[in-house]
mmCIF file of C-alpha atoms in Angstrom:
data_model
loop_
_atom_site.group_PDB
_atom_site.id
_atom_site.type_symbol
_atom_site.label_atom_id
_atom_site.label_comp_id
_atom_site.label_asym_id
_atom_site.label_seq_id
_atom_site.Cartn_x
_atom_site.Cartn_y
_atom_site.Cartn_z
ATOM 1 C CA UNK C 242 -44.108 81.044 30.828
ATOM 2 C CA UNK C 243 -46.295 80.907 27.725
ATOM 3 C CA UNK C 244 -50.293 80.380 28.299
ATOM 4 C CA UNK C 245 -50.874 77.127 27.006
ATOM 5 C CA UNK C 246 -54.412 77.351 26.826
ATOM 6 C CA UNK C 247 -55.028 78.855 22.938
ATOM 7 C CA UNK C 248 -55.562 75.564 21.013
ATOM 8 C CA UNK C 249 -57.459 73.708 23.301
ATOM 9 C CA UNK C 250 -59.456 76.130 23.405
ATOM 10 C CA UNK C 251 -60.241 75.700 19.517
ATOM 11 C CA UNK C 252 -60.000 71.964 19.668
ATOM 12 C CA UNK C 253 -62.690 71.941 22.494
ATOM 13 C CA UNK C 254 -64.821 74.387 20.306
ATOM 14 C CA UNK C 255 -64.709 72.132 17.406
ATOM 15 C CA UNK C 256 -65.410 69.157 19.473
ATOM 16 C CA UNK C 257 -68.511 70.682 20.599
ATOM 17 C CA UNK C 258 -69.866 71.000 17.100
ATOM 18 C CA UNK C 259 -68.932 67.621 16.248
ATOM 19 C CA UNK C 260 -70.345 66.500 19.157
ATOM 20 C CA UNK C 261 -73.346 68.413 18.429
ATOM 21 C CA UNK C 262 -73.647 67.497 14.965
ATOM 22 C CA UNK C 263 -73.389 63.169 15.968
ATOM 23 C CA UNK C 264 -75.816 63.428 18.592
ATOM 24 C CA UNK C 265 -78.716 65.666 17.843
ATOM 25 C CA UNK C 266 -80.985 64.728 14.903
ATOM 26 C CA UNK C 267 -82.156 68.688 14.215
ATOM 27 C CA UNK C 268 -78.561 69.712 13.246
ATOM 28 C CA UNK C 269 -79.379 67.817 10.090
ATOM 29 C CA UNK C 270 -81.851 70.565 9.193
ATOM 30 C CA UNK C 271 -78.931 72.750 10.007
ATOM 31 C CA UNK C 272 -76.327 71.189 7.355
ATOM 32 C CA UNK C 273 -79.135 71.577 4.900
ATOM 33 C CA UNK C 274 -79.274 75.739 5.704
ATOM 34 C CA UNK C 275 -75.530 75.859 6.108
ATOM 35 C CA UNK C 276 -75.921 76.638 9.930
ATOM 36 C CA UNK C 277 -73.262 74.143 10.810
ATOM 37 C CA UNK C 278 -70.825 75.636 9.216
ATOM 38 C CA UNK C 279 -71.601 79.173 10.704
ATOM 39 C CA UNK C 280 -71.188 77.495 14.208
ATOM 40 C CA UNK C 281 -67.780 76.041 12.821
ATOM 41 C CA UNK C 282 -66.864 79.640 12.030
ATOM 42 C CA UNK C 283 -67.433 80.463 15.348
ATOM 43 C CA UNK C 284 -65.326 78.313 16.967
ATOM 44 C CA UNK C 285 -62.644 79.171 15.201
ATOM 45 C CA UNK C 286 -63.218 83.157 15.586
ATOM 46 C CA UNK C 287 -63.751 82.414 19.442
ATOM 47 C CA UNK C 288 -60.479 80.575 19.346
ATOM 48 C CA UNK C 289 -59.211 83.273 17.236
ATOM 49 C CA UNK C 290 -59.739 85.875 19.489
ATOM 50 C CA UNK C 291 -58.845 84.491 22.600
ATOM 51 C CA UNK C 292 -55.407 83.809 21.159
ATOM 52 C CA UNK C 293 -55.547 87.764 20.351
ATOM 53 C CA UNK C 294 -57.020 88.720 23.481
ATOM 54 C CA UNK C 295 -54.454 86.761 25.817
ATOM 55 C CA UNK C 296 -50.823 86.907 24.826
ATOM 56 C CA UNK C 297 -47.868 85.214 26.466
ATOM 57 C CA UNK C 298 -45.589 87.569 29.121
ATOM 58 C CA UNK C 299 -42.160 86.473 30.493
ATOM 59 C CA UNK C 300 -42.805 84.400 33.118
ATOM 60 C CA UNK C 301 -40.546 86.451 35.694
ATOM 61 C CA UNK C 302 -41.406 88.321 38.524
ATOM 62 C CA UNK C 303 -39.906 90.975 40.666
ATOM 63 C CA UNK C 304 -39.983 89.679 44.730
ATOM 64 C CA UNK C 305 -41.287 91.788 47.108
ATOM 65 C CA UNK C 306 -38.699 92.872 49.576
ATOM 66 C CA UNK C 307 -38.368 94.802 52.797
ATOM 67 C CA UNK C 308 -37.420 98.729 51.463
ATOM 68 C CA UNK C 309 -36.007 101.162 53.808
ATOM 69 C CA UNK C 310 -38.259 104.580 54.694
ATOM 70 C CA UNK C 311 -36.108 106.650 52.802
ATOM 71 C CA UNK C 312 -35.861 104.376 49.744
ATOM 72 C CA UNK C 313 -39.980 103.610 49.839
ATOM 73 C CA UNK C 314 -40.787 107.510 50.182
ATOM 74 C CA UNK C 315 -38.007 108.629 47.137
ATOM 75 C CA UNK C 316 -39.640 106.059 44.706
ATOM 76 C CA UNK C 317 -43.279 106.888 45.956
ATOM 77 C CA UNK C 318 -42.181 110.560 45.240
ATOM 78 C CA UNK C 319 -40.929 109.818 41.900
ATOM 79 C CA UNK C 320 -44.445 107.696 40.844
ATOM 80 C CA UNK C 321 -46.563 110.379 41.638
ATOM 81 C CA UNK C 322 -44.383 113.290 39.914
ATOM 82 C CA UNK C 323 -47.140 114.766 37.420
ATOM 83 C CA UNK C 324 -44.363 116.542 34.918
ATOM 84 C CA UNK C 325 -45.028 116.421 31.514
ATOM 85 C CA UNK C 326 -44.110 112.919 29.492
ATOM 86 C CA UNK C 327 -41.989 115.578 26.747
ATOM 87 C CA UNK C 328 -38.404 116.091 27.527
ATOM 88 C CA UNK C 329 -37.002 119.038 27.097
ATOM 89 C CA UNK C 330 -34.008 120.110 25.195
ATOM 90 C CA UNK C 331 -31.857 123.349 25.465
ATOM 91 C CA UNK C 332 -29.779 122.714 22.281
ATOM 92 C CA UNK C 333 -31.161 122.691 19.071
ATOM 93 C CA UNK C 334 -28.797 119.461 17.914
ATOM 94 C CA UNK C 335 -29.867 117.594 21.109
ATOM 95 C CA UNK C 336 -33.593 117.970 19.789
ATOM 96 C CA UNK C 337 -33.276 116.931 16.085
ATOM 97 C CA UNK C 338 -31.239 114.060 17.913
ATOM 98 C CA UNK C 339 -34.504 112.793 19.650
ATOM 99 C CA UNK C 340 -36.824 113.651 16.749
ATOM 100 C CA UNK C 341 -34.220 111.313 14.018
ATOM 101 C CA UNK C 342 -34.478 108.657 17.063
ATOM 102 C CA UNK C 343 -38.472 109.022 17.194
ATOM 103 C CA UNK C 344 -38.545 108.487 13.608
ATOM 104 C CA UNK C 345 -36.143 105.535 13.312
ATOM 105 C CA UNK C 346 -37.815 103.768 16.256
ATOM 106 C CA UNK C 347 -41.015 104.161 14.986
ATOM 107 C CA UNK C 348 -39.858 102.255 11.821
ATOM 108 C CA UNK C 349 -38.524 99.593 13.852
ATOM 109 C CA UNK C 350 -41.747 98.995 15.946
ATOM 110 C CA UNK C 351 -43.990 99.231 12.924
ATOM 111 C CA UNK C 352 -42.102 95.755 11.975
ATOM 112 C CA UNK C 353 -42.713 94.139 15.318
ATOM 113 C CA UNK C 354 -46.171 95.299 15.547
ATOM 114 C CA UNK C 355 -48.108 95.746 12.341
ATOM 115 C CA UNK C 356 -51.507 96.091 14.417
ATOM 116 C CA UNK C 357 -50.173 99.312 15.328
ATOM 117 C CA UNK C 358 -50.919 102.968 13.842
ATOM 118 C CA UNK C 359 -48.349 105.668 13.480
ATOM 119 C CA UNK C 360 -50.117 107.421 16.231
ATOM 120 C CA UNK C 361 -49.954 104.804 18.705
ATOM 121 C CA UNK C 362 -46.497 104.008 17.930
ATOM 122 C CA UNK C 363 -45.438 107.732 18.362
ATOM 123 C CA UNK C 364 -46.778 108.144 21.779
ATOM 124 C CA UNK C 365 -45.671 104.741 23.120
ATOM 125 C CA UNK C 366 -42.103 105.962 21.924
ATOM 126 C CA UNK C 367 -42.284 109.174 23.085
ATOM 127 C CA UNK C 368 -43.536 108.263 26.786
ATOM 128 C CA UNK C 369 -40.803 105.535 26.418
ATOM 129 C CA UNK C 370 -38.091 107.895 25.991
ATOM 130 C CA UNK C 371 -39.213 110.350 28.419
ATOM 131 C CA UNK C 372 -39.503 107.847 31.611
ATOM 132 C CA UNK C 373 -36.418 105.818 30.440
ATOM 133 C CA UNK C 374 -34.419 109.582 30.698
ATOM 134 C CA UNK C 375 -35.883 110.368 33.366
ATOM 135 C CA UNK C 376 -34.700 107.464 35.501
ATOM 136 C CA UNK C 377 -31.505 107.649 33.876
ATOM 137 C CA UNK C 378 -31.974 104.935 31.738
ATOM 138 C CA UNK C 379 -31.010 103.940 28.127
ATOM 139 C CA UNK C 380 -34.195 104.561 25.878
ATOM 140 C CA UNK C 381 -32.921 101.592 24.097
ATOM 141 C CA UNK C 382 -32.834 99.075 26.999
ATOM 142 C CA UNK C 383 -36.614 99.999 27.843
ATOM 143 C CA UNK C 384 -36.933 98.942 24.418
ATOM 144 C CA UNK C 385 -35.159 95.453 24.818
ATOM 145 C CA UNK C 386 -36.854 94.832 28.301
ATOM 146 C CA UNK C 387 -40.416 95.664 26.814
ATOM 147 C CA UNK C 388 -39.507 93.029 23.634
ATOM 148 C CA UNK C 389 -38.656 90.407 26.046
ATOM 149 C CA UNK C 390 -41.191 91.177 28.935
ATOM 150 C CA UNK C 391 -44.383 91.838 27.145
ATOM 151 C CA UNK C 392 -43.500 92.118 23.537
ATOM 152 C CA UNK C 393 -44.873 95.362 23.375
ATOM 153 C CA UNK C 394 -48.452 94.275 24.723
ATOM 154 C CA UNK C 395 -50.026 96.803 26.968
ATOM 155 C CA UNK C 396 -52.619 94.253 28.635
ATOM 156 C CA UNK C 397 -50.117 91.065 29.105
ATOM 157 C CA UNK C 398 -50.371 88.909 32.219
ATOM 158 C CA UNK C 399 -47.534 86.854 33.183
ATOM 159 C CA UNK C 400 -48.445 83.362 35.204
ATOM 160 C CA UNK C 401 -46.623 85.037 37.682
ATOM 161 C CA UNK C 402 -49.224 88.119 37.735
ATOM 162 C CA UNK C 403 -46.990 90.842 36.660
ATOM 163 C CA UNK C 404 -48.884 93.595 34.032
ATOM 164 C CA UNK C 405 -48.675 95.464 31.653
ATOM 165 C CA UNK C 406 -45.587 96.880 29.062
ATOM 166 C CA UNK C 407 -42.916 96.119 31.353
ATOM 167 C CA UNK C 408 -44.808 93.540 33.373
ATOM 168 C CA UNK C 409 -44.955 95.205 37.111
ATOM 169 C CA UNK C 410 -45.991 93.065 39.909
ATOM 170 C CA UNK C 411 -49.168 94.321 41.769
ATOM 171 C CA UNK C 412 -47.326 94.524 44.953
ATOM 172 C CA UNK C 413 -46.000 97.945 43.814
ATOM 173 C CA UNK C 414 -48.807 99.831 43.464
ATOM 174 C CA UNK C 415 -49.508 98.970 47.177
ATOM 175 C CA UNK C 416 -45.312 99.741 48.073
ATOM 176 C CA UNK C 417 -45.434 102.875 46.391
ATOM 177 C CA UNK C 418 -48.211 103.976 44.644
ATOM 178 C CA UNK C 419 -52.268 104.404 45.739
ATOM 179 C CA UNK C 420 -52.900 100.495 45.404
ATOM 180 C CA UNK C 421 -54.940 100.760 42.281
ATOM 181 C CA UNK C 422 -53.558 97.832 40.397
ATOM 182 C CA UNK C 423 -55.710 98.389 37.334
ATOM 183 C CA UNK C 424 -53.359 101.387 36.644
ATOM 184 C CA UNK C 425 -50.889 99.022 35.634
ATOM 185 C CA UNK C 426 -52.558 98.437 32.419
ATOM 186 C CA UNK C 427 -52.034 102.621 31.887
ATOM 187 C CA UNK C 428 -49.290 103.013 29.354
ATOM 188 C CA UNK C 429 -47.453 105.779 31.358
ATOM 189 C CA UNK C 430 -48.341 104.697 34.700
ATOM 190 C CA UNK C 431 -46.883 101.323 33.899
ATOM 191 C CA UNK C 432 -43.838 102.731 32.052
ATOM 192 C CA UNK C 433 -42.734 104.722 34.872
ATOM 193 C CA UNK C 434 -43.205 102.083 37.524
ATOM 194 C CA UNK C 435 -40.957 100.008 35.441
ATOM 195 C CA UNK C 436 -38.373 102.392 35.056
ATOM 196 C CA UNK C 437 -38.297 103.247 38.484
ATOM 197 C CA UNK C 438 -38.083 99.821 39.530
ATOM 198 C CA UNK C 439 -35.423 98.850 37.130
ATOM 199 C CA UNK C 440 -33.272 102.214 38.129
ATOM 200 C CA UNK C 441 -33.637 101.344 41.707
ATOM 201 C CA UNK C 442 -32.187 97.677 41.375
ATOM 202 C CA UNK C 443 -29.233 99.308 39.389
ATOM 203 C CA UNK C 444 -28.376 101.202 42.422
ATOM 204 C CA UNK C 445 -28.881 98.911 44.598
ATOM 205 C CA UNK C 446 -26.621 96.530 42.537
ATOM 206 C CA UNK C 447 -23.953 99.099 42.569
ATOM 207 C CA UNK C 448 -24.392 99.621 39.011
ATOM 208 C CA UNK C 449 -24.378 95.765 38.123
ATOM 209 C CA UNK C 450 -26.927 95.705 35.134
ATOM 210 C CA UNK C 451 -26.807 92.313 34.793
ATOM 211 C CA UNK C 452 -28.197 91.515 38.695
ATOM 212 C CA UNK C 453 -30.208 94.417 38.669
ATOM 213 C CA UNK C 454 -32.323 92.611 35.337
ATOM 214 C CA UNK C 455 -32.120 89.327 37.382
ATOM 215 C CA UNK C 456 -33.536 90.826 40.057
ATOM 216 C CA UNK C 457 -36.343 93.014 38.066
ATOM 217 C CA UNK C 458 -37.381 89.028 36.568
ATOM 218 C CA UNK C 459 -36.685 87.352 39.744
ATOM 219 C CA UNK C 460 -33.653 85.113 38.643
ATOM 220 C CA UNK C 461 -30.739 87.261 40.317
ATOM 221 C CA UNK C 462 -27.383 85.246 39.201
ATOM 222 C CA UNK C 463 -29.325 83.559 36.567
ATOM 223 C CA UNK C 464 -28.640 83.739 33.147
ATOM 224 C CA UNK C 465 -31.302 83.343 30.110
ATOM 225 C CA UNK C 466 -33.066 87.031 31.107
ATOM 226 C CA UNK C 467 -30.165 89.072 31.490
ATOM 227 C CA UNK C 468 -28.898 87.855 28.067
ATOM 228 C CA UNK C 469 -32.333 87.761 26.836
ATOM 229 C CA UNK C 470 -32.825 91.661 27.322
ATOM 230 C CA UNK C 471 -29.107 92.476 26.509
ATOM 231 C CA UNK C 472 -29.510 90.607 23.017
ATOM 232 C CA UNK C 473 -33.001 92.616 22.677
ATOM 233 C CA UNK C 474 -31.056 95.913 23.480
ATOM 234 C CA UNK C 475 -29.294 95.490 20.576
ATOM 235 C CA UNK C 476 -32.352 95.856 18.572
ATOM 236 C CA UNK C 477 -32.890 99.099 19.388
ATOM 237 C CA UNK C 478 -29.184 101.028 19.433
ATOM 238 C CA UNK C 479 -29.514 104.367 17.846
ATOM 239 C CA UNK C 480 -26.687 106.108 15.935
ATOM 240 C CA UNK C 481 -27.762 109.048 14.324
ATOM 241 C CA UNK C 482 -25.637 109.329 11.046
ATOM 242 C CA UNK C 483 -27.343 112.287 9.896
ATOM 243 C CA UNK C 484 -26.157 114.774 12.590
ATOM 244 C CA UNK C 485 -23.103 115.757 10.595
ATOM 245 C CA UNK C 486 -22.739 119.509 10.142
ATOM 246 C CA UNK C 487 -23.683 119.346 6.680
ATOM 247 C CA UNK C 488 -26.830 117.504 7.266
ATOM 248 C CA UNK C 489 -28.262 119.746 9.755
ATOM 249 C CA UNK C 490 -31.721 120.592 9.410
ATOM 250 C CA UNK C 491 -32.038 124.828 9.333
ATOM 251 C CA UNK C 492 -34.258 124.593 12.210
ATOM 252 C CA UNK C 493 -36.686 121.987 14.317
ATOM 253 C CA UNK C 494 -39.917 122.528 12.450
ATOM 254 C CA UNK C 495 -37.962 121.196 9.594
ATOM 255 C CA UNK C 496 -36.908 117.902 11.651
ATOM 256 C CA UNK C 497 -40.237 117.443 13.406
ATOM 257 C CA UNK C 498 -42.013 117.183 9.924
ATOM 258 C CA UNK C 499 -39.549 114.672 8.591
ATOM 259 C CA UNK C 500 -40.357 112.503 11.842
ATOM 260 C CA UNK C 501 -43.671 112.990 11.759
ATOM 261 C CA UNK C 502 -43.561 111.990 7.508
ATOM 262 C CA UNK C 503 -41.666 109.000 8.511
ATOM 263 C CA UNK C 504 -43.961 107.969 10.915
ATOM 264 C CA UNK C 505 -47.264 108.554 9.142
ATOM 265 C CA UNK C 506 -45.692 106.570 6.302
ATOM 266 C CA UNK C 507 -45.930 103.465 8.455
#
Protein backbone atom coordinates (compact mmCIF):
# COMPACT_ATOMS: atom_id res chain seq x y z
CA UNK A 1 0.00 0.00 0.00
CA UNK A 2 1.42 3.35 -0.98
CA UNK A 3 1.32 5.99 1.73
CA UNK A 4 -1.18 8.68 0.73
CA UNK A 5 0.03 11.55 2.82
CA UNK A 6 2.50 13.34 0.58
CA UNK A 7 0.31 15.61 -1.54
CA UNK A 8 -2.13 16.48 1.25
CA UNK A 9 0.79 17.66 3.37
CA UNK A 10 1.94 20.02 0.64
CA UNK A 11 -1.62 21.30 0.17
CA UNK A 12 -1.96 21.77 3.90
CA UNK A 13 1.16 23.90 3.99
CA UNK A 14 -0.02 25.99 1.05
CA UNK A 15 -3.48 26.42 2.58
CA UNK A 16 -1.86 27.61 5.78
CA UNK A 17 0.05 30.24 3.84
CA UNK A 18 -3.18 31.42 2.17
CA UNK A 19 -5.01 31.53 5.49
CA UNK A 20 -2.30 33.62 7.07
CA UNK A 21 -2.26 35.94 4.07
CA UNK A 22 -6.03 36.51 4.19
CA UNK A 23 -6.40 36.91 7.96
CA UNK A 24 -3.33 38.68 9.22
CA UNK A 25 -2.84 42.34 8.34
CA UNK A 26 0.86 42.29 9.06
CA UNK A 27 1.35 39.91 6.13
CA UNK A 28 1.07 42.93 3.83
CA UNK A 29 4.44 43.97 5.11
CA UNK A 30 5.74 40.49 4.40
CA UNK A 31 4.53 40.71 0.82
CA UNK A 32 6.39 43.94 0.38
CA UNK A 33 9.59 42.42 1.70
CA UNK A 34 9.25 39.17 -0.23
CA UNK A 35 8.85 37.04 2.90
CA UNK A 36 5.54 35.61 1.74
CA UNK A 37 7.28 33.90 -1.16
CA UNK A 38 9.86 32.64 1.29
CA UNK A 39 7.14 31.04 3.43
CA UNK A 40 5.58 29.44 0.38
CA UNK A 41 8.92 28.03 -0.70
CA UNK A 42 9.47 26.64 2.79
CA UNK A 43 6.04 25.01 2.65
CA UNK A 44 6.84 23.36 -0.65
CA UNK A 45 10.23 22.35 0.72
CA UNK A 46 8.62 20.71 3.72
CA UNK A 47 6.30 18.73 1.49
CA UNK A 48 9.14 17.71 -0.80
CA UNK A 49 11.30 16.61 2.13
CA UNK A 50 8.45 14.51 3.47
CA UNK A 51 7.98 13.01 0.00
CA UNK A 52 11.63 11.99 -0.15
CA UNK A 53 11.89 10.63 3.38
CA UNK A 54 8.69 8.61 3.70
CA UNK A 55 8.85 6.15 0.84
CA UNK A 56 6.20 3.71 -0.34
CA UNK A 57 6.71 0.05 0.42
CA UNK A 58 4.80 -3.06 -0.56
CA UNK A 59 2.06 -3.65 1.99
CA UNK A 60 2.63 -7.36 2.51
CA UNK A 61 3.97 -8.86 5.71
CA UNK A 62 5.28 -12.17 6.96
CA UNK A 63 2.91 -13.76 9.47
CA UNK A 64 4.16 -14.81 12.87
CA UNK A 65 3.89 -18.57 13.15
CA UNK A 66 4.93 -21.17 15.69
CA UNK A 67 8.40 -22.54 14.94
CA UNK A 68 9.80 -25.87 16.05
CA UNK A 69 12.63 -25.48 18.54
CA UNK A 70 15.13 -26.97 16.09
CA UNK A 71 14.06 -24.57 13.35
CA UNK A 72 14.20 -21.55 15.66
CA UNK A 73 17.66 -22.57 16.88
CA UNK A 74 18.95 -23.02 13.33
CA UNK A 75 17.56 -19.69 12.15
CA UNK A 76 18.90 -17.87 15.20
CA UNK A 77 22.36 -19.37 14.64
CA UNK A 78 22.27 -18.27 11.00
CA UNK A 79 21.40 -14.71 12.02
CA UNK A 80 24.20 -14.57 14.59
CA UNK A 81 26.94 -15.76 12.24
CA UNK A 82 29.44 -12.91 11.87
CA UNK A 83 31.27 -14.26 8.83
CA UNK A 84 32.70 -11.69 6.38
CA UNK A 85 30.24 -10.54 3.74
CA UNK A 86 32.46 -11.19 0.70
CA UNK A 87 32.09 -14.51 -1.00
CA UNK A 88 35.31 -16.48 -1.42
CA UNK A 89 36.23 -18.31 -4.61
CA UNK A 90 38.73 -21.09 -5.22
CA UNK A 91 38.63 -20.81 -9.01
CA UNK A 92 39.73 -17.68 -10.80
CA UNK A 93 36.96 -18.10 -13.39
CA UNK A 94 34.30 -17.89 -10.66
CA UNK A 95 35.96 -14.81 -9.18
CA UNK A 96 36.05 -13.11 -12.57
CA UNK A 97 32.41 -13.96 -13.22
CA UNK A 98 31.48 -12.42 -9.85
CA UNK A 99 33.36 -9.23 -10.67
CA UNK A 100 31.63 -9.01 -14.03
CA UNK A 101 28.29 -9.51 -12.26
CA UNK A 102 29.17 -6.76 -9.79
CA UNK A 103 29.98 -4.27 -12.52
CA UNK A 104 26.87 -5.10 -14.56
CA UNK A 105 24.50 -4.95 -11.58
CA UNK A 106 26.02 -1.64 -10.46
CA UNK A 107 25.24 -0.19 -13.89
CA UNK A 108 21.65 -1.43 -13.72
CA UNK A 109 21.15 -0.21 -10.16
CA UNK A 110 22.52 3.22 -11.09
CA UNK A 111 19.70 3.63 -13.61
CA UNK A 112 17.09 2.91 -10.93
CA UNK A 113 18.69 4.79 -8.04
CA UNK A 114 20.44 7.80 -9.50
CA UNK A 115 20.81 9.27 -6.00
CA UNK A 116 23.40 6.65 -4.99
CA UNK A 117 27.13 6.78 -5.64
CA UNK A 118 29.28 3.95 -6.98
CA UNK A 119 30.69 3.06 -3.56
CA UNK A 120 27.24 2.74 -1.97
CA UNK A 121 25.96 0.61 -4.82
CA UNK A 122 29.01 -1.63 -4.68
CA UNK A 123 28.69 -2.18 -0.93
CA UNK A 124 24.99 -3.00 -1.27
CA UNK A 125 25.53 -5.43 -4.14
CA UNK A 126 28.46 -7.16 -2.43
CA UNK A 127 26.29 -7.71 0.64
CA UNK A 128 23.28 -8.90 -1.38
CA UNK A 129 25.48 -11.36 -3.25
CA UNK A 130 27.05 -12.71 -0.08
CA UNK A 131 23.82 -13.07 1.91
CA UNK A 132 21.95 -14.59 -1.06
CA UNK A 133 24.65 -17.17 -1.76
CA UNK A 134 24.97 -17.92 1.94
CA UNK A 135 21.24 -18.74 2.05
CA UNK A 136 21.34 -20.73 -1.20
CA UNK A 137 19.43 -18.11 -3.18
CA UNK A 138 19.99 -16.54 -6.58
CA UNK A 139 21.20 -12.95 -6.03
CA UNK A 140 18.95 -11.89 -8.91
CA UNK A 141 15.92 -13.22 -7.05
CA UNK A 142 16.88 -11.22 -3.96
CA UNK A 143 17.37 -8.09 -6.08
CA UNK A 144 13.94 -8.61 -7.65
CA UNK A 145 12.33 -9.05 -4.25
CA UNK A 146 13.98 -5.87 -2.94
CA UNK A 147 12.82 -3.98 -6.03
CA UNK A 148 9.22 -4.98 -5.33
CA UNK A 149 9.33 -4.67 -1.55
CA UNK A 150 11.19 -1.39 -0.99
CA UNK A 151 12.59 -0.24 -4.34
CA UNK A 152 16.04 -0.31 -2.71
CA UNK A 153 15.12 2.15 0.05
CA UNK A 154 16.95 1.30 3.23
CA UNK A 155 14.48 3.03 5.57
CA UNK A 156 11.22 1.97 3.91
CA UNK A 157 8.35 1.09 6.24
CA UNK A 158 5.13 -0.52 5.00
CA UNK A 159 1.64 -0.01 6.35
CA UNK A 160 2.05 -3.42 8.03
CA UNK A 161 5.24 -2.14 9.78
CA UNK A 162 7.60 -4.29 7.71
CA UNK A 163 10.97 -2.57 7.57
CA UNK A 164 14.05 -2.00 5.50
CA UNK A 165 15.27 -3.22 2.13
CA UNK A 166 13.63 -6.65 2.35
CA UNK A 167 10.65 -5.51 4.45
CA UNK A 168 11.25 -7.74 7.45
CA UNK A 169 8.58 -7.82 10.14
CA UNK A 170 9.74 -6.74 13.63
CA UNK A 171 8.61 -9.97 15.31
CA UNK A 172 11.51 -11.80 13.67
CA UNK A 173 14.00 -9.91 15.82
CA UNK A 174 12.26 -11.31 18.88
CA UNK A 175 11.85 -14.82 17.45
CA UNK A 176 15.35 -15.47 16.09
CA UNK A 177 17.33 -12.33 16.97
CA UNK A 178 18.23 -10.17 19.94
CA UNK A 179 14.94 -8.22 19.95
CA UNK A 180 16.48 -4.96 18.67
CA UNK A 181 14.04 -3.78 16.00
CA UNK A 182 16.29 -0.85 15.08
CA UNK A 183 18.76 -3.23 13.48
CA UNK A 184 16.30 -3.90 10.68
CA UNK A 185 17.43 -0.57 9.20
CA UNK A 186 21.03 -1.80 9.15
CA UNK A 187 21.77 -2.97 5.61
CA UNK A 188 23.52 -6.27 6.25
CA UNK A 189 21.28 -7.21 9.16
CA UNK A 190 18.13 -6.61 7.11
CA UNK A 191 19.50 -8.57 4.15
CA UNK A 192 20.52 -11.44 6.42
CA UNK A 193 17.09 -11.67 8.02
CA UNK A 194 15.35 -11.38 4.65
CA UNK A 195 17.45 -14.05 2.93
CA UNK A 196 17.21 -16.46 5.87
CA UNK A 197 13.44 -16.00 6.10
CA UNK A 198 12.95 -16.52 2.35
CA UNK A 199 15.13 -19.66 2.47
CA UNK A 200 13.07 -20.91 5.42
CA UNK A 201 9.84 -20.40 3.49
CA UNK A 202 11.22 -22.12 0.37
CA UNK A 203 12.21 -25.13 2.46
CA UNK A 204 8.86 -25.12 4.19
CA UNK A 205 7.08 -25.13 0.82
CA UNK A 206 9.31 -27.96 -0.44
CA UNK A 207 10.96 -25.78 -3.06
CA UNK A 208 7.78 -24.22 -4.42
CA UNK A 209 8.99 -20.67 -5.02
CA UNK A 210 5.53 -19.34 -5.88
CA UNK A 211 4.09 -20.42 -2.53
CA UNK A 212 7.23 -19.37 -0.65
CA UNK A 213 7.07 -15.84 -2.07
CA UNK A 214 3.40 -15.65 -1.18
CA UNK A 215 4.21 -16.71 2.37
CA UNK A 216 6.97 -14.08 2.54
CA UNK A 217 4.39 -11.44 1.64
CA UNK A 218 1.61 -12.85 3.80
CA UNK A 219 -0.46 -13.66 0.71
CA UNK A 220 0.20 -17.36 0.26
CA UNK A 221 -1.73 -18.87 -2.65
CA UNK A 222 -2.53 -15.53 -4.27
CA UNK A 223 -0.92 -14.48 -7.51
CA UNK A 224 -0.07 -10.75 -7.58
CA UNK A 225 2.96 -10.66 -5.28
CA UNK A 226 4.83 -13.79 -6.47
CA UNK A 227 4.28 -12.75 -10.08
CA UNK A 228 5.58 -9.25 -9.35
CA UNK A 229 8.79 -10.63 -7.81
CA UNK A 230 9.33 -13.18 -10.58
CA UNK A 231 8.88 -10.47 -13.21
CA UNK A 232 11.28 -8.15 -11.34
CA UNK A 233 13.80 -11.00 -11.18
CA UNK A 234 14.11 -10.73 -14.97
CA UNK A 235 15.59 -7.25 -14.54
CA UNK A 236 18.53 -8.79 -12.65
CA UNK A 237 19.28 -11.88 -14.69
CA UNK A 238 22.95 -12.16 -15.57
CA UNK A 239 24.59 -13.94 -18.47
CA UNK A 240 28.32 -13.40 -18.63
CA UNK A 241 29.08 -13.27 -22.35
CA UNK A 242 32.67 -12.29 -21.65
CA UNK A 243 33.62 -15.64 -20.10
CA UNK A 244 34.87 -17.24 -23.31
CA UNK A 245 38.47 -18.45 -23.17
CA UNK A 246 39.70 -15.62 -25.39
CA UNK A 247 37.92 -13.01 -23.28
CA UNK A 248 39.30 -14.05 -19.89
CA UNK A 249 41.54 -11.43 -18.25
CA UNK A 250 45.06 -12.64 -17.55
CA UNK A 251 44.58 -12.20 -13.79
CA UNK A 252 42.02 -11.30 -11.14
CA UNK A 253 43.50 -7.83 -10.60
CA UNK A 254 42.62 -6.81 -14.15
CA UNK A 255 39.04 -7.97 -13.65
CA UNK A 256 38.80 -6.15 -10.31
CA UNK A 257 40.05 -2.93 -11.88
CA UNK A 258 37.56 -3.28 -14.72
CA UNK A 259 34.68 -3.73 -12.26
CA UNK A 260 35.83 -0.73 -10.22
CA UNK A 261 36.10 1.41 -13.35
CA UNK A 262 32.59 0.43 -14.44
CA UNK A 263 31.22 1.36 -11.00
CA UNK A 264 33.18 4.63 -10.77
CA UNK A 265 31.97 5.74 -14.17
CA UNK A 266 28.51 6.14 -12.66
